[in-house]
Short mmCIF file of C-alpha atoms and ligand atoms in Angstrom, two decimals:
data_model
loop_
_atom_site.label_atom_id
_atom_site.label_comp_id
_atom_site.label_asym_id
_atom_site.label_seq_id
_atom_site.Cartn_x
_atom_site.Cartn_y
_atom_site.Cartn_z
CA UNK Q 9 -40.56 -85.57 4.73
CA UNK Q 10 -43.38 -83.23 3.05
CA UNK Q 11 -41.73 -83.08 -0.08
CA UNK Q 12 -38.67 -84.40 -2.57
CA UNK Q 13 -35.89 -83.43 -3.16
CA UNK Q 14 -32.74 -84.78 -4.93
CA UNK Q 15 -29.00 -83.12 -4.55
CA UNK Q 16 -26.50 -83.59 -7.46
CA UNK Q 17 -23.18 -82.93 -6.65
CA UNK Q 18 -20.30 -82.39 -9.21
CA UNK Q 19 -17.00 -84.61 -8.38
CA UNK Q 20 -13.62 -82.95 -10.11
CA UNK Q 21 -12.92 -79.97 -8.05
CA UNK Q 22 -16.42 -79.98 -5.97
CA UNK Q 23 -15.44 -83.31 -4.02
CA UNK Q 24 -12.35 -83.79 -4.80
CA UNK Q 25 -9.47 -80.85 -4.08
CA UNK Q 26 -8.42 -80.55 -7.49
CA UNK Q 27 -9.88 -81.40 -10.94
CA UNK Q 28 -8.55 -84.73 -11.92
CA UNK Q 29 -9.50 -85.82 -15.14
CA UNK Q 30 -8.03 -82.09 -16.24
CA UNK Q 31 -4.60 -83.55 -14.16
CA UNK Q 32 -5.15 -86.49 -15.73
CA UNK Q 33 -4.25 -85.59 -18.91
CA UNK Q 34 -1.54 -83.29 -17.79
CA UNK Q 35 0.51 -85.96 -16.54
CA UNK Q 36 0.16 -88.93 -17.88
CA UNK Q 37 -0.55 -87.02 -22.04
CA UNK Q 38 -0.83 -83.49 -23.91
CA UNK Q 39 -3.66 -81.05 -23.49
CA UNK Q 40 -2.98 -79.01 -26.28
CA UNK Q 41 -4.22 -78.36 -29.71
CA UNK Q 42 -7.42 -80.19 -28.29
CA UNK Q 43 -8.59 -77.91 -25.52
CA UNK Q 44 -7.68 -74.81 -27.91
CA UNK Q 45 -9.58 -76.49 -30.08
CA UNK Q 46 -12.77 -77.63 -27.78
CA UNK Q 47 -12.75 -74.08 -26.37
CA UNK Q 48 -13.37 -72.61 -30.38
CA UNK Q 49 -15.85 -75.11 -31.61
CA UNK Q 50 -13.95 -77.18 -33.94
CA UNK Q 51 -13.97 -80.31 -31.81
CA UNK Q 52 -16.98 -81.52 -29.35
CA UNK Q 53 -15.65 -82.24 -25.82
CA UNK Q 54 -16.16 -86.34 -26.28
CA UNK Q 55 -13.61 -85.66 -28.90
CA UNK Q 56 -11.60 -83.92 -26.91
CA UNK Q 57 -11.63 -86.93 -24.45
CA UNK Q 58 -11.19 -89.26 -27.36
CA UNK Q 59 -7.87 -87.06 -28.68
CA UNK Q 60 -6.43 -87.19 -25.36
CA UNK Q 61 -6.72 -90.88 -24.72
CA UNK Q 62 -5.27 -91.98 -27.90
CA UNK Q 63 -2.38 -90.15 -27.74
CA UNK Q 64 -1.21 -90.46 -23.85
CA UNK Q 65 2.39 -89.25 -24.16
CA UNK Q 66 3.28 -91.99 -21.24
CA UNK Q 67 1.70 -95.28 -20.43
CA UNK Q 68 -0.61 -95.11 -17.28
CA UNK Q 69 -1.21 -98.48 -15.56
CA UNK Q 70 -3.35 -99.23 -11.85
CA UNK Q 71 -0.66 -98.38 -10.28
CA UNK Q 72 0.63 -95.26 -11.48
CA UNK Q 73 -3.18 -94.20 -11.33
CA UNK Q 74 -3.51 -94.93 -8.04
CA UNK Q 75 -0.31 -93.19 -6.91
CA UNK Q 76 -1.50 -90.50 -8.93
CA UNK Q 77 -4.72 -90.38 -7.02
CA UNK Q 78 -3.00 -90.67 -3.65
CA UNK Q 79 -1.52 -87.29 -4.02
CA UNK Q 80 -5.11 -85.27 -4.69
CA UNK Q 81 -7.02 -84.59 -1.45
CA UNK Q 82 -10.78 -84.81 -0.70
CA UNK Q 83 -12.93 -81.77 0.54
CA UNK Q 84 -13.26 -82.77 4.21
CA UNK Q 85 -16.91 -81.74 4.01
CA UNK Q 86 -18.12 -84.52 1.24
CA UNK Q 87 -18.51 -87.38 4.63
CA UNK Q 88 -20.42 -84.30 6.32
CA UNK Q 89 -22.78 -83.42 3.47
CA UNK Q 90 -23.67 -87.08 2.66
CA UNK Q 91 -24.91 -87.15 6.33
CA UNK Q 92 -27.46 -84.21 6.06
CA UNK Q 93 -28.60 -85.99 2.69
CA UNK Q 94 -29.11 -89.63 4.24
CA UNK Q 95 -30.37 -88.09 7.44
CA UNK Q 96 -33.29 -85.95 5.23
CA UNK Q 97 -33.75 -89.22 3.17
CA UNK Q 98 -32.37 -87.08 0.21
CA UNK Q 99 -31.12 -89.17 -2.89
CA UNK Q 100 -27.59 -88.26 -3.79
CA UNK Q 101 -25.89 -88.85 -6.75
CA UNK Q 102 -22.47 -87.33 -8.25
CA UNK Q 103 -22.65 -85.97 -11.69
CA UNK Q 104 -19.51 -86.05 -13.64
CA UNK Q 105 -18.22 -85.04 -17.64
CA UNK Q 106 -15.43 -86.74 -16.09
CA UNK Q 107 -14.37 -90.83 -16.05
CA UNK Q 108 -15.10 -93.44 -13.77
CA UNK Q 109 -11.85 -94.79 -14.03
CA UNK Q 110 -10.69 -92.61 -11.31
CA UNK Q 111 -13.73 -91.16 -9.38
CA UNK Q 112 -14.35 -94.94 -8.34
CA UNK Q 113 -11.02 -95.35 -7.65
CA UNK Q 114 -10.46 -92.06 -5.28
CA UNK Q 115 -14.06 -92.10 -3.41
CA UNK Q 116 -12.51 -96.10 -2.43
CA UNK Q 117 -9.29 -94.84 -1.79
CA UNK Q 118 -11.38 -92.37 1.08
CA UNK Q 119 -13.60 -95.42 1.95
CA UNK Q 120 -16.81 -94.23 0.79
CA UNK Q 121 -18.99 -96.89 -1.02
CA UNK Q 122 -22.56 -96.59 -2.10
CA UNK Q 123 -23.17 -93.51 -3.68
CA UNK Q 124 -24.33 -93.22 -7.17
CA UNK Q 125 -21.86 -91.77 -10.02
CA UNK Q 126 -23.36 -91.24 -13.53
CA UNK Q 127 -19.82 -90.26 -15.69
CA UNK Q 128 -17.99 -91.06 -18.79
CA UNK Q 129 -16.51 -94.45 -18.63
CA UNK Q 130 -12.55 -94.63 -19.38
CA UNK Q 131 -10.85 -98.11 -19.46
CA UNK Q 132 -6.84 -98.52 -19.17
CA UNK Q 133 -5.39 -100.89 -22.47
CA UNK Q 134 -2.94 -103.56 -21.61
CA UNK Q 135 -0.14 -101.27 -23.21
CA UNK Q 136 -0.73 -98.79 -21.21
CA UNK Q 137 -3.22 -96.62 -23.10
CA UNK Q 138 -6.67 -95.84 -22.39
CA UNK Q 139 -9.97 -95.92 -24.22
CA UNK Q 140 -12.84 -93.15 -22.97
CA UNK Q 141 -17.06 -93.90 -23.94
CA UNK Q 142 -20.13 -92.10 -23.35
CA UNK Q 143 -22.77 -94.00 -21.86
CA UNK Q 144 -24.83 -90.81 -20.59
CA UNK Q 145 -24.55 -88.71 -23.81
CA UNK Q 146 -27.63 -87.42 -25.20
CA UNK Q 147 -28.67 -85.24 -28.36
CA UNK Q 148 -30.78 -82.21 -27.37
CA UNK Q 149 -28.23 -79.98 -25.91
CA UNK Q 150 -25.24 -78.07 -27.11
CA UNK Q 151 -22.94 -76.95 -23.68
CA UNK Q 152 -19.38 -78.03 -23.56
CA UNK Q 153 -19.73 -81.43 -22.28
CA UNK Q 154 -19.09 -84.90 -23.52
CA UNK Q 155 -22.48 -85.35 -21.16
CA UNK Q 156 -24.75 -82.76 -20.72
CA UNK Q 157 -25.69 -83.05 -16.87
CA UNK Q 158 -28.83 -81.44 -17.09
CA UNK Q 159 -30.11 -84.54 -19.32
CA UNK Q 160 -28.94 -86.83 -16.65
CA UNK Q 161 -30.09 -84.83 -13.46
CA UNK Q 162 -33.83 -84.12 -15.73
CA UNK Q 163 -34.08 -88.09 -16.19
CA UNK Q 164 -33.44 -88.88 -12.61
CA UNK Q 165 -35.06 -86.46 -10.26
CA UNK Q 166 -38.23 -86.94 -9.45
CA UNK Q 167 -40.98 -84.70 -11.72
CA UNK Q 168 -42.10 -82.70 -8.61
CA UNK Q 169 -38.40 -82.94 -6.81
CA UNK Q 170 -36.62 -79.97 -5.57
CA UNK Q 171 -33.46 -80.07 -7.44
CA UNK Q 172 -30.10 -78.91 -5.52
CA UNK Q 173 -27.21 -78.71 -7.49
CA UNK Q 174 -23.96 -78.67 -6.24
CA UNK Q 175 -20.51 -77.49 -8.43
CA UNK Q 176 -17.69 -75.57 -9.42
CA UNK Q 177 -16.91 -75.25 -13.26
CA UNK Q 178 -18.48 -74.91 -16.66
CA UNK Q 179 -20.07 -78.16 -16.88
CA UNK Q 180 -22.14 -77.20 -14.04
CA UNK Q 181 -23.65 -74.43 -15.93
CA UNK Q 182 -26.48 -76.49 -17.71
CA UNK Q 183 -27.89 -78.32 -14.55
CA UNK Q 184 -27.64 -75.49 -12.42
CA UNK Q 185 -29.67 -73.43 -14.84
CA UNK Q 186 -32.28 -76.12 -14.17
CA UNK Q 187 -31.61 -76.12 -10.76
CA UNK Q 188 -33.71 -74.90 -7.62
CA UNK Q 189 -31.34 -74.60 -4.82
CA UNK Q 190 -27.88 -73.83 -6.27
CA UNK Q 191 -24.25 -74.25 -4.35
CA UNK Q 192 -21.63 -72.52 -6.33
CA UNK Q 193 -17.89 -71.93 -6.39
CA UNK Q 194 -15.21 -70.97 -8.68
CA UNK Q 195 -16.04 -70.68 -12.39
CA UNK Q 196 -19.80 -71.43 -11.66
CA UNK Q 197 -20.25 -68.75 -8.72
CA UNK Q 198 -18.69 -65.89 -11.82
CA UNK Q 199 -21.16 -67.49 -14.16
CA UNK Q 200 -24.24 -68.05 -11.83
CA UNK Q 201 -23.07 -63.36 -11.06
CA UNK Q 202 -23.43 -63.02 -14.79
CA UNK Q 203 -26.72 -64.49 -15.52
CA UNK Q 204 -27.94 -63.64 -11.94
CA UNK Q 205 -28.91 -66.90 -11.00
CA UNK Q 206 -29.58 -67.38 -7.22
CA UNK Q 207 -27.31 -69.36 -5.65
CA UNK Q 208 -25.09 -70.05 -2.56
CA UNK Q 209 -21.85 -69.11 -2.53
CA UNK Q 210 -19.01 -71.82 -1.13
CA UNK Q 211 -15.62 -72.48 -0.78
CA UNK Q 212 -16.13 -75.94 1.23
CA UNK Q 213 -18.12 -78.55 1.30
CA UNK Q 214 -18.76 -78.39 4.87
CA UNK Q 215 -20.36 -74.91 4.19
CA UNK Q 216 -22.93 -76.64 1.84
CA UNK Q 217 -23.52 -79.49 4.22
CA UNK Q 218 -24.45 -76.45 6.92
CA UNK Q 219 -26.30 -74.23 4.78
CA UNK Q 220 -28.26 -77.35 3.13
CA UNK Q 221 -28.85 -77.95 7.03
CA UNK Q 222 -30.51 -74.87 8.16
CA UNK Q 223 -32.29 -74.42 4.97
CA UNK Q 224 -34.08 -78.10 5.39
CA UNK Q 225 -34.83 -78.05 8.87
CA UNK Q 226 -36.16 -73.93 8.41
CA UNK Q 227 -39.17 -74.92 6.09
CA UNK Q 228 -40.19 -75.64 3.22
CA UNK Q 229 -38.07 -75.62 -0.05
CA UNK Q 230 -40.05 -73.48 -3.25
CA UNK Q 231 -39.20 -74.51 -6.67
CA UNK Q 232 -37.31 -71.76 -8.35
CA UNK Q 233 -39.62 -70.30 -10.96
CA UNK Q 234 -36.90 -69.68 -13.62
CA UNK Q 235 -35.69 -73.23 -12.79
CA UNK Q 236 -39.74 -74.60 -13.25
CA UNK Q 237 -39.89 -72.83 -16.69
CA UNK Q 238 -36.40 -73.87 -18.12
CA UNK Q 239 -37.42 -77.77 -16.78
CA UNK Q 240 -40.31 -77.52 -18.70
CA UNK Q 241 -38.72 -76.67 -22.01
CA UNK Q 242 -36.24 -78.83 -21.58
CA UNK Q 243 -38.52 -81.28 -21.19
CA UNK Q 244 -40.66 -80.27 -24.16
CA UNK Q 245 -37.71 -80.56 -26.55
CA UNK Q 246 -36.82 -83.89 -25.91
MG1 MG S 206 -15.85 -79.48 -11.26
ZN1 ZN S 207 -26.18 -79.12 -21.44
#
C-alpha cells in the first residue's frame, strides 16, 4: 500500500455487546461512592479501579468469570473488520481503560487469537479477590482514564500513519481527538456532535468494517489537519 495506516479499536462496548469491566463490578462488587466520586474529581479513575477491587462484595473465581463472560455477546462485525485490516496490511490493536483479565478471556471464548490488547492488567487472589495495575499509565494527560489511550495509540502508530480510531464511550474521547479517520457510537458520537469532530457514525461493527472498505479501496486517506496539530502538541509536551 502507498501509505500507513494503523486502526485502534476500543473493546468494552465497541467489540464486545456490553461494557464489561462496568458489569464487572456490578456483579461480582459495589460501584458506588467511587464512580460518584471519579465523576467529581476527588478520586483518579486507577483509584477507582483500585476501590472496586479491594472491596468485591462476592468472591469471583475462573469460573464464575467465565460464566459471567458467557452471557455477554460479541458484535458480529469484529471477525469482519479484522479481515479488511489484515487484507489492507493494516496493524490492529484494541485499546482498553479496561482489564485483561477478561478481554483475553472473552476474545478466546469467540476463538480469536493474535490480536494485540494494550489494557490495565487485573489478577484474581486465591480468596477470591482481585488486584488491578497499570502498566500503560502515563503522566502528561488529565482525561478520565486509569490509561490515557491517546499516549498509547501516539507511541505505537507510526509518525506518518493515518490513525483510525474506533469507539463508543468517554475514554475514547482523547485518542479520537488525535485521530484521523474516526468511527463513533454512543457517548463518543454526542461528544465527537459537540466538539464537531468529523467522524463516522455506527451502530455495528460490520458498518465500520464496510465503510473502512470503501473508504480504502476509494483513494487515498488525508491526515486530518486538527488531528496533525493536536499530534504535534501532544507530542511536544511529552
Ligand atoms: Mg467502550
Ligand atoms: Zn487522555
Amino acid at each position: 500500500m502507498l501509505y500507513q495506516c494503523h486502526i485502534f479499536c476500543d473493546f468494552d462496548g465497541t467489540i464486545s455487546g456490553h461494557d464489561i469491566g462496568w458489569e464487572m463490578f456490578q456483579r461480582f462488587g459495589e460501584q458506588e461512592p467511587w464512580n460518584a466520586q471519579m465523576i467529581a474529581g476527588i478520586i483518579s479513575a486507577s483509584e477507582y479501579w483500585q476501590k472496586m477491587a479491594q472491596e468485591l462484595t462476592q468472591p469471583i473465581t475462573q469460573e464464575l468469570l467465565d460464566a459471567f463472560l458467557q452471557t455477554i455477546p460479541i458484535d458480529s462485525g469484529f471477525q469482519p473488520l479484522l479481515a479488511v485490516a489484515s487484507e489492507h496490511s493494516i496493524p490492529f490493536t484494541i485499546v482498553s481503560d479496561g482489564f485483561d483479565i477478561y478481554i483475553h478471556r472473552f476474545l478466546e471464548l469467540h476463538g480469536i487469537r493474535g490480536v494485540d490488547v494494550f489494557c490495565n492488567h487485573a489478577e484474581l487472589t486465591a480468596e477470591g479477590g482481585m488486584t488491578v495495575s497499570f502498566p500503560h499509565a502515563t503522566e502528561g494527560c488529565d482525561c478520565l482514564t486509569a490509561t490515557c489511550k491517546r499516549n498509547v495509540v501516539l507511541g505505537l502508530a507510526h509518525p506518518d500513519a493515518r490513525i483510525i480510531y474506533v469507539g463508543d464511550g468517554i475514554s475514547d474521547h482523547c485518542p479520537a481527538e488525535h485521530a484521523d479517520i474516526v468511527f463513533a457510537k454512543g457517548k463518543l458520537a454526542a461528544w465527537c456532535n459537540a466538539n464537531r469532530i468529523p467522524h463516522y457514525p455506527f451502530s455495528r461493527l460490520e458498518d465500520v468494517a464496510q465503510q473502512l472498505s470503501k473508504i480504502l479501496e476509494r483513494r487515498r486517506l488525508r491526515p486530518r489537519h486538527q488531528a496533525v496539530l493536536q499530534r504535534k502538541a501532544a507530542w511536544e509536551r511529552e
